[in-house]
Coordinates of C-alpha atoms in Angstrom, one line a residue:
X1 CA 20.1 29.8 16.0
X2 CA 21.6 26.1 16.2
X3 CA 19.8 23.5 14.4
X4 CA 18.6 21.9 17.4
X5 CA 16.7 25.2 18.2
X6 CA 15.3 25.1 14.9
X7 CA 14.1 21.7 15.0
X8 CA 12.2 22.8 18.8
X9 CA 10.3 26.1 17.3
X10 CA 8.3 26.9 13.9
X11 CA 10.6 26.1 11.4
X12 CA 9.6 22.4 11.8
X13 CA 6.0 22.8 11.7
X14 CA 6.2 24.8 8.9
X15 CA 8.3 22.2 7.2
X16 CA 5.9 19.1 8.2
X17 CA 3.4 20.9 5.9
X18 CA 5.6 21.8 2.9
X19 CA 6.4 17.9 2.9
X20 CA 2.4 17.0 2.7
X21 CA 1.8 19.6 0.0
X22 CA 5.5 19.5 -2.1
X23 CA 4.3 22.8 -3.1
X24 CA 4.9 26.7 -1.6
X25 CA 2.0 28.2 -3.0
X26 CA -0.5 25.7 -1.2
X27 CA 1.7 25.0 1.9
X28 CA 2.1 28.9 2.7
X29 CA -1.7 29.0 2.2
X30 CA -2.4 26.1 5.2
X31 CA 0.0 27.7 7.4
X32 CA -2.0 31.4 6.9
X33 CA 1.8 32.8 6.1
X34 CA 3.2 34.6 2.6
X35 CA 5.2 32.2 0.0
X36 CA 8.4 34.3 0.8
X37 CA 7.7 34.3 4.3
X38 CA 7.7 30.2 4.1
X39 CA 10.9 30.4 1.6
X40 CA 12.9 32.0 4.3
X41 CA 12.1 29.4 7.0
X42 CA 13.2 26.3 5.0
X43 CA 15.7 28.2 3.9
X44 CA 16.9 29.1 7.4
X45 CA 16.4 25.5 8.3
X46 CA 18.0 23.7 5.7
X47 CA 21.3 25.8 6.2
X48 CA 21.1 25.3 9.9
X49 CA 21.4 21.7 9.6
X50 CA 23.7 21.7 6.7
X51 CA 21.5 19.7 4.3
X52 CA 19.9 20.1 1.1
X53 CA 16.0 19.5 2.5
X54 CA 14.1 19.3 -1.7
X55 CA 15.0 19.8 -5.1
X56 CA 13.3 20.7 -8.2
X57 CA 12.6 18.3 -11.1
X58 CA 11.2 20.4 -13.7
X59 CA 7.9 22.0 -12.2
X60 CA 8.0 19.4 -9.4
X61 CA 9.6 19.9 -5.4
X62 CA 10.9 16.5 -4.8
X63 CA 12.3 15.9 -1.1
X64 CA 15.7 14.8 -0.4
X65 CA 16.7 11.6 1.4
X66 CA 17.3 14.0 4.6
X67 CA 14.4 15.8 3.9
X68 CA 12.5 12.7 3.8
X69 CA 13.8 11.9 7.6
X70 CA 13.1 15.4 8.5
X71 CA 10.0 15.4 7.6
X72 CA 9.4 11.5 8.9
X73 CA 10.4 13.2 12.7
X74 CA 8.1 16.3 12.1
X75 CA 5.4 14.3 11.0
X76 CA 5.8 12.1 14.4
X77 CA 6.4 15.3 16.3
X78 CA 3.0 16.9 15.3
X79 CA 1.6 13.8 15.7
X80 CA 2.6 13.1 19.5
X81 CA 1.6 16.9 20.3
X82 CA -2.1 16.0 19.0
X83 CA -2.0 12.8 20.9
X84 CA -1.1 14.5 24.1
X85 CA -3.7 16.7 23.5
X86 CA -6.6 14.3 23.0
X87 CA -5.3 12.4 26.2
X88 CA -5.1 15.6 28.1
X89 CA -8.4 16.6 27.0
X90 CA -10.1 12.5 27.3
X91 CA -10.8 12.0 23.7
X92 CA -11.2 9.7 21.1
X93 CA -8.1 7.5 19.6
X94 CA -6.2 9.0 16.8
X95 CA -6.8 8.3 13.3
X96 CA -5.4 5.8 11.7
X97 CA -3.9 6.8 8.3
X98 CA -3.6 3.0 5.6
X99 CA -1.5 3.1 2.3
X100 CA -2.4 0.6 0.4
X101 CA -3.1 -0.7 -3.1
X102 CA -7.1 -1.0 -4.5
X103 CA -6.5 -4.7 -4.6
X104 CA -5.1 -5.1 -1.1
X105 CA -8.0 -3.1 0.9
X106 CA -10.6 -4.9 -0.7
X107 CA -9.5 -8.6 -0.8
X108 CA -7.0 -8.4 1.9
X109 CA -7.3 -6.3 5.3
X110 CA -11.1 -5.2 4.4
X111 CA -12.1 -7.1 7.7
X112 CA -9.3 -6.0 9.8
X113 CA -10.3 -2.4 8.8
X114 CA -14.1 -2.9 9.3
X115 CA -13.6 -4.3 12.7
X116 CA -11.2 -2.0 14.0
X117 CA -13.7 0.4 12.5
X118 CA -16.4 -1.3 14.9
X119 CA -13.8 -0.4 17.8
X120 CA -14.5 3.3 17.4
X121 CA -11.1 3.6 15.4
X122 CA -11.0 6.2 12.5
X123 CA -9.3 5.0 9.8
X124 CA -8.4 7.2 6.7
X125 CA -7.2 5.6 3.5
X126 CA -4.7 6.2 1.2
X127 CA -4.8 4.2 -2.1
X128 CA -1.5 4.1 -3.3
X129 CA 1.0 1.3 -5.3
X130 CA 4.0 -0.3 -3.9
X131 CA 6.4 2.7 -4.1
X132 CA 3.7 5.3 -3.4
X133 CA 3.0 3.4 -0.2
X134 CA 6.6 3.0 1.1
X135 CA 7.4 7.0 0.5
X136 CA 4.0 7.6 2.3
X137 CA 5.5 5.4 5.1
X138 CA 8.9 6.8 5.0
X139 CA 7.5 10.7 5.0
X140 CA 5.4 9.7 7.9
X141 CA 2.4 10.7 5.9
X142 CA 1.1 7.2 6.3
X143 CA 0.8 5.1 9.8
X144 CA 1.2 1.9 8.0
X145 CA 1.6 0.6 4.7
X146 CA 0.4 -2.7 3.6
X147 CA 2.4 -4.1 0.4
X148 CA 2.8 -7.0 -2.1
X149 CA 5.5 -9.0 -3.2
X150 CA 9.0 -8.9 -1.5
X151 CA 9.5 -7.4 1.8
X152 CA 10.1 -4.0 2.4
X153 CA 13.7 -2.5 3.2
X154 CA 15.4 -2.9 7.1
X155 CA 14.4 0.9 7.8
X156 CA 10.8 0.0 8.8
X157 CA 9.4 -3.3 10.8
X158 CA 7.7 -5.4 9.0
X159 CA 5.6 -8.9 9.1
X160 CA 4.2 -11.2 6.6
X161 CA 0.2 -10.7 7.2
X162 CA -0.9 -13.3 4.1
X163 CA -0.2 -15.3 1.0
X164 CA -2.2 -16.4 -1.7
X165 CA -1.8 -19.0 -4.0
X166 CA -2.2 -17.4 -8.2
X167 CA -5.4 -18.9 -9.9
X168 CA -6.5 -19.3 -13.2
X169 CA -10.0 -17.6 -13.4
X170 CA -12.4 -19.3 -16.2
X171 CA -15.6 -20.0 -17.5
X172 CA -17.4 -23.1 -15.6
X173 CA -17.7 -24.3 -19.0
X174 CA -14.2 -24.3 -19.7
X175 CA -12.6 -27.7 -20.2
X176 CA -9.6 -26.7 -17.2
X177 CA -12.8 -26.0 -15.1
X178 CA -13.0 -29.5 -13.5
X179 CA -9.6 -29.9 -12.6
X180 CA -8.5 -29.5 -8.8
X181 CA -5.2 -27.8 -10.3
X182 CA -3.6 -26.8 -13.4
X183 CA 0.1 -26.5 -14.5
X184 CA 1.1 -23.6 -16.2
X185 CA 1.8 -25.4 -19.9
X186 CA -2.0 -26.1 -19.3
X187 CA -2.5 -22.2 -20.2
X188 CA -0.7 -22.3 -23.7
X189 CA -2.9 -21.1 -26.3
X190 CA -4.8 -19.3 -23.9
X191 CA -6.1 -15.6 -24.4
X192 CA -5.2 -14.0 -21.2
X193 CA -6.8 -10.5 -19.7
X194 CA -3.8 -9.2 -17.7
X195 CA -2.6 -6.3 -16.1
X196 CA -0.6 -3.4 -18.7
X197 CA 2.9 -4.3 -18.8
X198 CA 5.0 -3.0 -16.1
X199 CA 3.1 -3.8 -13.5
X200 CA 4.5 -6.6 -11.0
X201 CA 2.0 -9.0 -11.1
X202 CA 2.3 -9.1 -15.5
X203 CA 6.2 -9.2 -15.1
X204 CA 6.3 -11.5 -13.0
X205 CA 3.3 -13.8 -15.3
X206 CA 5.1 -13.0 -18.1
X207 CA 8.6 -14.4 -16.9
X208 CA 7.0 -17.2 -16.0
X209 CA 5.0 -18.5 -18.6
X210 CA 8.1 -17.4 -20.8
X211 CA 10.3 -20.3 -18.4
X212 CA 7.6 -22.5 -18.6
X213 CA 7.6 -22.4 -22.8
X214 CA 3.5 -21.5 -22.8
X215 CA 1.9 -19.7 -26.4
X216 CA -0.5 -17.3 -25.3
X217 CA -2.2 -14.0 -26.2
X218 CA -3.2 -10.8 -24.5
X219 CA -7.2 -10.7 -25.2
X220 CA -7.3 -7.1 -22.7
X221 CA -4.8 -5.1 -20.7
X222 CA -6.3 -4.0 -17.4
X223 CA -5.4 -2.2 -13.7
X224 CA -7.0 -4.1 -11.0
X225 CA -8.2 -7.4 -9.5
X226 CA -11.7 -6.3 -10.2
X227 CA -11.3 -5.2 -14.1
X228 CA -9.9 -8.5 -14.5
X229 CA -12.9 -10.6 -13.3
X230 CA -14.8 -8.5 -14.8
X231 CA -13.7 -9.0 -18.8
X232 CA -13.1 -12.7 -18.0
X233 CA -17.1 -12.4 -16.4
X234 CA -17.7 -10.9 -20.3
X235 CA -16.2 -14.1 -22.0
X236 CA -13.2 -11.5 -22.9
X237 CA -10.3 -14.4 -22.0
X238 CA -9.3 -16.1 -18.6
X239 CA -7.1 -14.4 -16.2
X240 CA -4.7 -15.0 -13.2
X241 CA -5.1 -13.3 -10.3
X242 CA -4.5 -14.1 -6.6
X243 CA -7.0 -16.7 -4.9
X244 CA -8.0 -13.9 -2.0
X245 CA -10.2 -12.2 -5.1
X246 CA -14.1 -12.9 -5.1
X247 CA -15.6 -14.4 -8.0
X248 CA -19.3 -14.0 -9.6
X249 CA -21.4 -16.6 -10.3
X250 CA -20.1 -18.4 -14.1
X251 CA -16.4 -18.0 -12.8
X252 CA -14.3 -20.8 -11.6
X253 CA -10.8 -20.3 -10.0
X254 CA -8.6 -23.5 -10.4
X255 CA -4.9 -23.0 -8.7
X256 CA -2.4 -23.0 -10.8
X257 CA 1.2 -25.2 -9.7
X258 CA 4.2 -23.7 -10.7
X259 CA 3.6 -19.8 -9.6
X260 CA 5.0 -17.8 -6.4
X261 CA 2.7 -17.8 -3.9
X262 CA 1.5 -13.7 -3.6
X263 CA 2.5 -12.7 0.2
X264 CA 1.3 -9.7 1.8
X265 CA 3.3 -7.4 4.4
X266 CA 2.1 -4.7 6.8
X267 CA 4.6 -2.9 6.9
X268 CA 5.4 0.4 9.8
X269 CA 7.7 3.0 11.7
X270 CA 9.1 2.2 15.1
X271 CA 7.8 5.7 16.6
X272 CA 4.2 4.6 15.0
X273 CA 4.5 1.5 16.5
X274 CA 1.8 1.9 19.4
X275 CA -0.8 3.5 16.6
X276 CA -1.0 0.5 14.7
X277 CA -1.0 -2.3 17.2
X278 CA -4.5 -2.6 17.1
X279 CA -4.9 -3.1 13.3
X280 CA -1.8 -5.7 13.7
X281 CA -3.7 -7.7 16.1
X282 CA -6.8 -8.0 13.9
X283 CA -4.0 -9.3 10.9
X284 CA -3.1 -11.9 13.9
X285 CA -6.5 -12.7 14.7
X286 CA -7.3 -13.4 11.4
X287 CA -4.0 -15.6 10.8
X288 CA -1.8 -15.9 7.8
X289 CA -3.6 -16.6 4.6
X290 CA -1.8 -19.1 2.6
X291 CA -3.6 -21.4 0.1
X292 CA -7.0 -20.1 -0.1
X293 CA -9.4 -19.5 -3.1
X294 CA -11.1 -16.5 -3.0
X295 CA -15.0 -16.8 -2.0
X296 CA -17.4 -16.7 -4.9
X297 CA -19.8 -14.0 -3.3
X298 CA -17.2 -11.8 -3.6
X299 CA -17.0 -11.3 0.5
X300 CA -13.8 -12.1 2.9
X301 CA -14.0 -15.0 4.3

């Protein structure tokens, strides 16, 4: 049997589920078939199209770069079979599957999602960080992946939904609290709560409060916009975080000259291009973000 044959029969199905599980034993158990039974068809398939489609890392199944696309065009396969179907049939839209980081779906496209939500569109979730989001993306597991930072690669469309300037989050008592802006050799001598190191928001603090010549000390290492209000809410140390995050009351945020600007891109698939159009639209309707401080109540704005 020719590849192409493969690709039009079982052998892809089958496939499209190994790549969401990355595991036999539980992808054998959703398609109702044995483990050597499922072996044998991505075995078959694999040699029919002359590529290596996984490969072990220790305990872990890890797909190749052409079992990544493979499993990108099963993924859209199965999904345009169960779109047809709900057409055929007069049903509801299809779900709409978000990666995105814990930051980004609450400060960020929280009102997009609630109002498309209000449409009568389903919307599933996944939380995920930068890389987890793209590979989501990429394996078609995700619709549309919503990342910080630099733009994705050319393989997927992309467009700049928002940008935040960084502020420095304090105590209304503090003595920076009055000012309309601060530079960052205004931080020196500051205790900072900041993310763990490796994470690209601290990397990117730390190289630049190292150019900028500022002392300062880590008073907590947490993950997460919220964790880092919260210890600087507790009088832990002040923080910088991006000016889209709500504040409680006792908390001023004071932009700070001399940091990047934190943009935001949704980021998609041409062949998912007609599922996300609506959520796209609400990013439009809201308009690129740039400049704003977060609202105190904690709510979008």
């Amino acid at each position: 049997m020719s590849g192409r044959e493969l690709l039009e029969v079982d052998a892809l199905r089958s496939f499209a589920v190994f790549a969401e599980h990355r595991n036999f034993t539980a992808a054998a158990a959703a398609l109702h078939i044995s483990q050597p039974a499922l072996h044998v068809k991505i075995r078959k398939l694999a040699s029919a199209l002359g590529v290596d489609l996984y490969e072990r890392d220790g305990r872990r199944l890890t797909l190749t770069a052409a079992g990544e696309r493979l499993a990108a065009y099963a993924l859209d396969s199965r999904r345009r079979a169960d779109e047809f179907l709900r057409e055929l049939h007069h049903e509801s839209a299809p779900t709409l599957t978000v990666a995105a980081g814990r930051g980004a779906l609450r400060w960020v496209i929280g009102e997009p999602i609630r109002r498309i939500g209000r449409q009568g569109r389903r919307v599933h979730v996944i939380t995920a960080d930068r890389d987890a989001a793209l590979a989501a993306l990429n394996t078609g597991r995700a619709d549309l992946a919503v990342i910080a930072h630099d733009p994705p690669g050319r393989q997927v469309e992309a467009r700049q939904i928002a940008a935040y300037r960084q502020v420095l989050v304090i105590d209304d008592g503090h003595p920076l609290a009055s000012r309309r802006q601060v530079r960052l050799r205004d931080l020196d001598g500051l205790d900072l709560v900041v993310p763990p190191a490796g994470r690209p928001h601290r990397r990117a603090l730390d190289r630049s409060l190292l150019d900028a010549g500022v002392r300062w000390q880590v008073a907590a290492e947490v993950d997460g916009w919220d964790l880092l209000v919260h210890l600087a809410a507790l009088g832990v140390g002040a923080t910088v975080v991006n000016g889209c995050v709500g504040l409680p009351d006792g908390l001023r945020a004071v932009p700070i000259h001399g940091l990047p600007r934190i943009r935001y891109w949704a980021a998609w698939r041409p062949p998912r291009a007609h599922l996300v159009r609506d959520l796209l639209e609400q990013f439009g309707r809201a308009g690129t973000v740039v400049d704003r401080v977060g609202p105190r109540d904690g709510e979008l704005r």
